[in-house]
Coordinates of C-alpha atoms and ligand atoms in Angstrom, one line a residue:
X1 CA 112.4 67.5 144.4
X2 CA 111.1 68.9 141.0
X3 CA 108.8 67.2 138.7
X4 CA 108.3 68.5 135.2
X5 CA 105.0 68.7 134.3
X6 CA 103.3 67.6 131.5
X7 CA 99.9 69.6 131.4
X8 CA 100.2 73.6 131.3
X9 CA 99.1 75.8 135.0
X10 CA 95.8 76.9 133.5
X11 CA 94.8 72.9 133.2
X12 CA 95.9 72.6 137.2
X13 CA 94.5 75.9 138.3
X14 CA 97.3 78.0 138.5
X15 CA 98.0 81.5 137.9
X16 CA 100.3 84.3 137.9
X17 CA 100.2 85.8 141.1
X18 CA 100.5 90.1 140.9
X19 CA 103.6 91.3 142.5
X20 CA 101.8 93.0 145.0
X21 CA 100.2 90.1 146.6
X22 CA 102.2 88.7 149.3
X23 CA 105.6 86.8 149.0
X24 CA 107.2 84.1 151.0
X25 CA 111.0 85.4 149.5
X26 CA 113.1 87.0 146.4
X27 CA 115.6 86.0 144.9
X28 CA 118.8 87.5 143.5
X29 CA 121.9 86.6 141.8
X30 CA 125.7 88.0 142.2
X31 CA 126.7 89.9 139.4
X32 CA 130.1 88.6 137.8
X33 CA 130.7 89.4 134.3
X34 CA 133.5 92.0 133.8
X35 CA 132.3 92.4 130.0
X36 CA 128.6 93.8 131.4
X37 CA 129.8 95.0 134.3
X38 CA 132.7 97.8 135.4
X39 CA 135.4 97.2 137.5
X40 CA 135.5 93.6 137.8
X41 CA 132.0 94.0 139.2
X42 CA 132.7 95.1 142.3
X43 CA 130.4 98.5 142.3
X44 CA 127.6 96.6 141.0
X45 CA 128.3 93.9 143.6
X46 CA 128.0 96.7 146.2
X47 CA 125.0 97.8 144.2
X48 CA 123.0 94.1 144.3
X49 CA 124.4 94.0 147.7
X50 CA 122.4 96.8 149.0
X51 CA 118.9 95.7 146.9
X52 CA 119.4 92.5 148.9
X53 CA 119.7 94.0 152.1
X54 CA 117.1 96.0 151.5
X55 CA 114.6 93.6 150.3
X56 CA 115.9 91.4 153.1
X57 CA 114.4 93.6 156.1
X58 CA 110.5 92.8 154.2
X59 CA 110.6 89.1 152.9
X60 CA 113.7 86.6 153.4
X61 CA 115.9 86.5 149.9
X62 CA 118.1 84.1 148.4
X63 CA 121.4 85.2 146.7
X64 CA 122.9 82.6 144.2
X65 CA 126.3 82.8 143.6
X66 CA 129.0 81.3 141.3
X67 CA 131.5 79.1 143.5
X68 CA 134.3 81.8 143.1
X69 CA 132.5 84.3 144.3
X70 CA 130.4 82.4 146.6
X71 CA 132.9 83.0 149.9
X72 CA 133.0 87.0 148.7
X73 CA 129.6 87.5 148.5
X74 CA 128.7 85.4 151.9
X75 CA 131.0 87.5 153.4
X76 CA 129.3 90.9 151.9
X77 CA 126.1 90.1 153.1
X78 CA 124.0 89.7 156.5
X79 CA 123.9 86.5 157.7
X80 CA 119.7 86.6 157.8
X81 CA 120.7 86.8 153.4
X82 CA 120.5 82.9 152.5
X83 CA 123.3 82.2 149.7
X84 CA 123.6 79.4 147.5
X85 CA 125.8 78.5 144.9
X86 CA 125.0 78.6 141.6
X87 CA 126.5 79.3 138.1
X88 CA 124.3 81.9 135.7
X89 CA 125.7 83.7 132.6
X90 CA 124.9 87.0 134.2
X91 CA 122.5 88.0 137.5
X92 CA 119.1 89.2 135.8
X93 CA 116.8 86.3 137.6
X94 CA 113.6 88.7 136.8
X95 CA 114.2 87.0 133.2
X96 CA 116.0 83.8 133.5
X97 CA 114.1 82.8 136.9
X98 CA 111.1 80.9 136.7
X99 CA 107.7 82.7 136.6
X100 CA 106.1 81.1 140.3
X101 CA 102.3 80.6 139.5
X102 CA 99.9 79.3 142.5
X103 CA 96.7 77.7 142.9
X104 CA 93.9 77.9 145.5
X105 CA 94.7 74.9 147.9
X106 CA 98.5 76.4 148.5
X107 CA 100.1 74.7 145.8
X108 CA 103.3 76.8 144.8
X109 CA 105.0 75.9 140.9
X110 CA 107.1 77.7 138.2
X111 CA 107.2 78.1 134.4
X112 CA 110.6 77.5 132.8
X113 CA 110.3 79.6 130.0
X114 CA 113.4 79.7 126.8
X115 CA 115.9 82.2 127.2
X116 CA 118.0 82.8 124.4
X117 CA 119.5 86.4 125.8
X118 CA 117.2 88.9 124.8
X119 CA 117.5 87.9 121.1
X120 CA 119.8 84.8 120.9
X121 CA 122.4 85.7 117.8
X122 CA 120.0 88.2 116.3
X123 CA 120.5 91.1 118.5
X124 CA 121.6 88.9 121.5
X125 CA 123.2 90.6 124.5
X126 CA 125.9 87.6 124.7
X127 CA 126.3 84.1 123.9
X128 CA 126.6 81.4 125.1
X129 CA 124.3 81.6 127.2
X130 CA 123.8 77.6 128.6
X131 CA 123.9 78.4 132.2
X132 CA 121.3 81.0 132.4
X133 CA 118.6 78.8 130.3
X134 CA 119.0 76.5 133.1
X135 CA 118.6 78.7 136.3
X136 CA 115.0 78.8 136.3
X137 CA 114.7 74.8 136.8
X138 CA 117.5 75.1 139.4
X139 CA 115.5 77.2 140.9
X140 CA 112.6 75.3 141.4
X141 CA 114.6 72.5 142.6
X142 CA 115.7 74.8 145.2
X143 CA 111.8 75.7 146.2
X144 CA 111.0 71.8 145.7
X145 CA 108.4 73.8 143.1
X146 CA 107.5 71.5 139.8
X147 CA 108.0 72.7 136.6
X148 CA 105.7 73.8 133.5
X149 CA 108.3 74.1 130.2
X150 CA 106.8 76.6 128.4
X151 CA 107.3 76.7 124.5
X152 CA 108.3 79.9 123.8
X153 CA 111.1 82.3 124.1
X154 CA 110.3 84.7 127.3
X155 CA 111.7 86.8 130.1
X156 CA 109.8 87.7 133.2
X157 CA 110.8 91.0 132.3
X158 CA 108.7 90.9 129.1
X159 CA 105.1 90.4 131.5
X160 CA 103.2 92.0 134.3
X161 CA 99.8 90.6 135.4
X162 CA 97.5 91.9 137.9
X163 CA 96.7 88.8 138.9
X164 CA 93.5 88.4 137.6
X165 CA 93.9 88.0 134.5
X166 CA 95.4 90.9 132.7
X167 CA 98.7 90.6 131.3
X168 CA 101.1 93.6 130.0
X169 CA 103.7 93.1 127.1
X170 CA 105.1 95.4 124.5
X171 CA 104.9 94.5 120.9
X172 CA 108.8 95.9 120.3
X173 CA 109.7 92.5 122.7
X174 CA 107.2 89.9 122.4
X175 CA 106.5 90.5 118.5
X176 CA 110.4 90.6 118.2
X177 CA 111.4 88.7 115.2
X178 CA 114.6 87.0 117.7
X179 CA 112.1 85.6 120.2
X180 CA 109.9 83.7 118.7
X181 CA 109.4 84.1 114.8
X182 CA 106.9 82.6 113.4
X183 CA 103.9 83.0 116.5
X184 CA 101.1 85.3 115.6
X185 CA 100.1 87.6 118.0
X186 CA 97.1 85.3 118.8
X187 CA 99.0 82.2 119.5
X188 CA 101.4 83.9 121.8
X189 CA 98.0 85.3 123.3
X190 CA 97.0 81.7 123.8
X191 CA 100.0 80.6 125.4
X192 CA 100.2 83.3 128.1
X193 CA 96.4 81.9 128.4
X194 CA 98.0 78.3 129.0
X195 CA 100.9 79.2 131.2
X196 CA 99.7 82.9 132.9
X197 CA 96.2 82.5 133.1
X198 CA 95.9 85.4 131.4
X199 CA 92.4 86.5 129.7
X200 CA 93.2 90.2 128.5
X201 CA 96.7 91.3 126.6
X202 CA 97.6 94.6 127.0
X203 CA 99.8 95.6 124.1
X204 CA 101.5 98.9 124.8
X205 CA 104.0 99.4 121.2
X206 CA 107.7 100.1 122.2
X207 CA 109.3 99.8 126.0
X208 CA 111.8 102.7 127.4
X209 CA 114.1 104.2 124.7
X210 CA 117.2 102.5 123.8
X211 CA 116.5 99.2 126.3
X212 CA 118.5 96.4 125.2
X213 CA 116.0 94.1 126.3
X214 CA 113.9 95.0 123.0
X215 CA 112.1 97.1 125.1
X216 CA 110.5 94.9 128.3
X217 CA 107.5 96.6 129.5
X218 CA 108.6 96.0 133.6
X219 CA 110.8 98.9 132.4
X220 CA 107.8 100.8 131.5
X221 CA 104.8 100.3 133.2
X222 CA 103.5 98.1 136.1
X223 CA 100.6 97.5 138.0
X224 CA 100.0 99.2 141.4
X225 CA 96.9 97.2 141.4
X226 CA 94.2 96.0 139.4
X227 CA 92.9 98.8 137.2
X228 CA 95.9 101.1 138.2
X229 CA 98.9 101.6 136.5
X230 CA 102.2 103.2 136.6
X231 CA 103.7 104.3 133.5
X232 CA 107.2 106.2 133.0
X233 CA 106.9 109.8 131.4
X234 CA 108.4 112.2 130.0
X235 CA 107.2 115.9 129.1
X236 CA 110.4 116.8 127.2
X237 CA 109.1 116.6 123.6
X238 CA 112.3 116.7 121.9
X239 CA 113.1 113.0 124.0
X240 CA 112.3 110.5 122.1
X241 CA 110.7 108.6 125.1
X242 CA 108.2 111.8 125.6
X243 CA 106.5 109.8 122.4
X244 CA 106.8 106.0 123.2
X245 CA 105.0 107.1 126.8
X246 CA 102.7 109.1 125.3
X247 CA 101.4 106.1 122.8
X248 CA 101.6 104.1 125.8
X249 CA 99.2 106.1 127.6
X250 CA 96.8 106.3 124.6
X251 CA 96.5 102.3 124.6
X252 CA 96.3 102.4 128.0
X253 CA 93.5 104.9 128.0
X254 CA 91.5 102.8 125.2
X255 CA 91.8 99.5 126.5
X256 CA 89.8 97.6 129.2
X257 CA 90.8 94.9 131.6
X258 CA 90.0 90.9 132.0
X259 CA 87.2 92.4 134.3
X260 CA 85.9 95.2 132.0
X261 CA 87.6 98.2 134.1
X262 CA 88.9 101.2 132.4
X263 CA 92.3 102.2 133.6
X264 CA 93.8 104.6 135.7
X265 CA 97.1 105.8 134.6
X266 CA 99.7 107.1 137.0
X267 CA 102.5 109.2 135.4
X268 CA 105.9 108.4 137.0
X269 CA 109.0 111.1 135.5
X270 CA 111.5 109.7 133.6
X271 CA 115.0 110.6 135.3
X272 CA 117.6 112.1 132.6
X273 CA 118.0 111.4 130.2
X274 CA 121.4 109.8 131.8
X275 CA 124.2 108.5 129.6
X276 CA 126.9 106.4 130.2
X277 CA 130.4 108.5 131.6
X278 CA 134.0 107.7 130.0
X279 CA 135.4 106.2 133.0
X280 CA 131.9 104.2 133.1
X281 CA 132.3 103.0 129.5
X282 CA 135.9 101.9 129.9
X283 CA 135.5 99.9 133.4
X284 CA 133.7 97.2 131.1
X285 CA 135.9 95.0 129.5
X286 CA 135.2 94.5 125.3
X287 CA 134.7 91.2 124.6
X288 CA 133.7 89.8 121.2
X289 CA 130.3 88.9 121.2
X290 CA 128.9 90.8 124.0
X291 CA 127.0 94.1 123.8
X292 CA 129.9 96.9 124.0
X293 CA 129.4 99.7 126.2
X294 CA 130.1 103.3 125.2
X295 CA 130.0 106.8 125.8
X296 CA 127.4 108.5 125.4
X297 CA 125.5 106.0 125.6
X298 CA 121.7 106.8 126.6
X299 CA 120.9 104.3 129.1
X300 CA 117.1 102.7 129.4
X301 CA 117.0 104.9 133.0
X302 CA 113.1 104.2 134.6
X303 CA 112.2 104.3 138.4
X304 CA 108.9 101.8 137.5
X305 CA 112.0 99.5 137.5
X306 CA 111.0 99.1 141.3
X307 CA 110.6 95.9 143.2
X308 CA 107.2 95.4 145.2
X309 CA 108.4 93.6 148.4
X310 CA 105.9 93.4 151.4
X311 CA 105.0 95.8 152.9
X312 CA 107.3 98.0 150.9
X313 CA 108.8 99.6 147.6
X314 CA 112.3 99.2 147.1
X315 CA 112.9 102.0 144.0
X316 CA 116.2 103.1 142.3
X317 CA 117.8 106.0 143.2
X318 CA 119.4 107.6 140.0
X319 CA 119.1 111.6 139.7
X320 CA 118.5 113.9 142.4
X321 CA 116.6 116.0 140.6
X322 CA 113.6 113.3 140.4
X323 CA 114.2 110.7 142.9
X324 CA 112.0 112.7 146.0
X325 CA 109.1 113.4 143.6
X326 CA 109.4 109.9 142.7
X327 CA 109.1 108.2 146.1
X328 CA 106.2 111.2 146.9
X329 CA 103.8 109.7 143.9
X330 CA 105.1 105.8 144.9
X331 CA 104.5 106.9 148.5
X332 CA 100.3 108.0 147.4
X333 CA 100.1 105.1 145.1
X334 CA 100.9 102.4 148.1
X335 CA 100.1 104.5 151.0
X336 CA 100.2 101.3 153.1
X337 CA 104.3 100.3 152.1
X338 CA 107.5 101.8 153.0
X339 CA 109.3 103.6 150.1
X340 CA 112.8 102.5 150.2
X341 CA 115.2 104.1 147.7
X342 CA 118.8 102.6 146.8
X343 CA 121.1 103.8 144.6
X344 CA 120.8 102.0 141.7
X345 CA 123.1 103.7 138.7
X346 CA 125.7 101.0 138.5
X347 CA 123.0 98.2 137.9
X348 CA 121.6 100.8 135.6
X349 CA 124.9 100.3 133.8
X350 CA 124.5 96.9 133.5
X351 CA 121.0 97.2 131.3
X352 CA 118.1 97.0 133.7
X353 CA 117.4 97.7 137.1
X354 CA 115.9 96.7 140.6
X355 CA 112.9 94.6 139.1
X356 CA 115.2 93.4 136.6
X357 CA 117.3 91.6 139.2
X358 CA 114.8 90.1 141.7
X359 CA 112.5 87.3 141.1
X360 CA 109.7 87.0 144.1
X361 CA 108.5 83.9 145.1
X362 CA 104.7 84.3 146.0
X363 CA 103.4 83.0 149.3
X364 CA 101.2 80.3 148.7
X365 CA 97.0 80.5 149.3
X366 CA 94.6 82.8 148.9
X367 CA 94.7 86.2 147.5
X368 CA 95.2 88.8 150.4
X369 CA 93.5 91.7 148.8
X370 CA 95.5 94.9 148.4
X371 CA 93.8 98.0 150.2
X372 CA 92.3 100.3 148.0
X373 CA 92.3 103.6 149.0
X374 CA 94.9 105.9 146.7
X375 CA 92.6 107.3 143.4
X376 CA 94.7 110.8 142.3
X377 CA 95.6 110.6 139.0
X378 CA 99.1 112.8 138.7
X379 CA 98.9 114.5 135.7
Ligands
KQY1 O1 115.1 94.4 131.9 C1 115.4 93.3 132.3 N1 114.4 92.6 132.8 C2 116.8 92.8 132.3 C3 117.8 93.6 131.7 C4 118.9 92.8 131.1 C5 120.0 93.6 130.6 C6 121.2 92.7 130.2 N2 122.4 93.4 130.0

């Protein structure tokens, strides 16, 4: 059972574990919507189907599904792949899931944050969008995990921590006038304090071009590990992302972490720029109300979209020409994980990618520390 909590995880001694510290599982949802996603969904069901498997031979996941699909997607998937049912407005748990935080004596919880879908009906990707608020304390039900309700309007997407007290957000997304109007940058400062354990804010200004999220920064940059981080580039001057990175990088370059470190600033290439095909565009059904798709569209395409599972680094696949340097810089930035590429295009399509769909659950305890022995800067 799940309790909701009154005090905030900084009170208990909690804290945002990194994704690279160890997990116990991952979870995923079943993609469903034929107004987000071609074909009935079935590529992109093929597409999560695959992430799952793949995630599956490092740390156990959970796939929720509705219960029409539920029989469909048990039968698509390993038995070792635990599914449950479960209704959502669409399958993008990185941002309707609950953000797990952990203390020192094993104690595992999650913050429920507001979801209004990435901009509620200023910019919103579709409305309503009821079920998804609730998945994160579903969630935790599941994992018997009590729950923090945080006040604000955030997606997990919108966040990365090292764990130790630095925190990365863009200023396009958590500034956004649709999230939370109103919240200076120092109160939502305070709150990521209260609910992250986060000392240090790193603002980068805008995420990848064109992201419908308002531009989340797990699109963007991560963490490899404390002090290190990955950050998608392109050299093409004419793209607009060439400048976005580059101001990225600058910020990056000037700013410090919770522990006074300077930063070391992996370039990952930007695949593309890849838009969206006819027959792509006109596989999604219009419906009023929901983003439409297009073509021509330029899609938010970023390999830092990776997941980092245990002992490995499940990255999307999506244009030969870049995905084997890709998994070559990955490969020296975690020289101790497997780099596991899946082809990832038709979640693309969707709007995110392979961090956007999983949510891991950290495993509970002490910090394992993450070897340190990678230090090449790619330039
Ligand atoms: O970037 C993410 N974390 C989620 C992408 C959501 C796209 C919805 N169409």
């Amino acid at each position: 059972m799940s309790v909701t909590l009154d005090s905030t995880p900084a009170e208990d001694g909690y804290r945002m574990p990194a994704e690279f510290e160890p997990h116990s599982g991952c979870w995923i949802a079943w993609p469903e919507r034929p107004d987000n996603w071609r074909d009935a969904a079935r590529p992109a069901q093929d597409a999560f189907a695959q992430v799952a498997e793949a995630v599956n031979r490092f740390e156990p996941v959970t796939m929720a599904a509705s219960r029409a699909e539920l029989a469909r997607c048990r039968s698509l998937l390993s038995a070792s792949i635990r599914v449950v049912e479960m209704e959502t407005d669409d399958a993008w748990l990185r941002d309707t899931g609950p953000t797990f935080v952990i203390d020192r004596a094993g104690g595992l919880r999650g913050v429920d944050w507001h979801f209004n879908a990435w901009g509620g009906h200023d910019g919103g990707l579709y409305h309503p969008w009821d079920r998804d608020e609730r998945v994160a304390a579903w969630m935790l039900e599941v994992e018997a995990a009590d729950r923090y309700r945080a006040p604000i309007v955030l997606e997990g997407g919108a966040i990365h921590t090292d764990g130790g007290g630095t925190v990365l957000a863009t200023e396009e997304c958590l500034l956004h006038r649709n999230r939370n109007p109103g919240l200076s940058r120092k109160r939502i400062e305070e709150i990521l304090r209260r609910y992250l354990g986060a000392e240090t804010v790193i603002w980068l200004g805008r995420g990848v071009y064109n992201d419908e999220t308002d531009g989340h920064v797990d699109n963007l940059a991560c963490f490899v590990r404390p002090g290190v981080v990955l950050l998608s580039w392109s050299d093409e001057r004419s793209d607009p992302q060439h400048e976005i990175s580059r101001d990225a990088h600058e910020r990056l370059e000037r700013a410090t972490d919770a522990r006074g470190r300077s930063f070391e600033v992996i370039r990952l290439p930007s695949p593309g720029p890849l838009t969206m095909t006819k027959t792509e565009a006109a596989g999604v059904d219009a419906v009023t109300g929901t983003r439409p798709r297009r073509l021509g569209d330029r899609l938010a395409a970023s390999y830092v979209n990776s997941y980092l599972a245990n002992g490995a680094v499940i990255f999307p696949l999506l244009d030969r020409r870049f995905d084997d340097e890709v998994a070559e810089i990955l490969g020296s930035c975690f020289p101790d994980r497997e780099m596991v590429g899946v082809p990832a295009r038709e979640i693309l399509l969707g709007g995110g990618n392979i961090h956007c769909i999983t949510q891991q659950v950290p495993a509970r305890g002490r910090r394992a520390p993450e070897p340190c022995t990678n230090r090449r800067t790619i330039r």
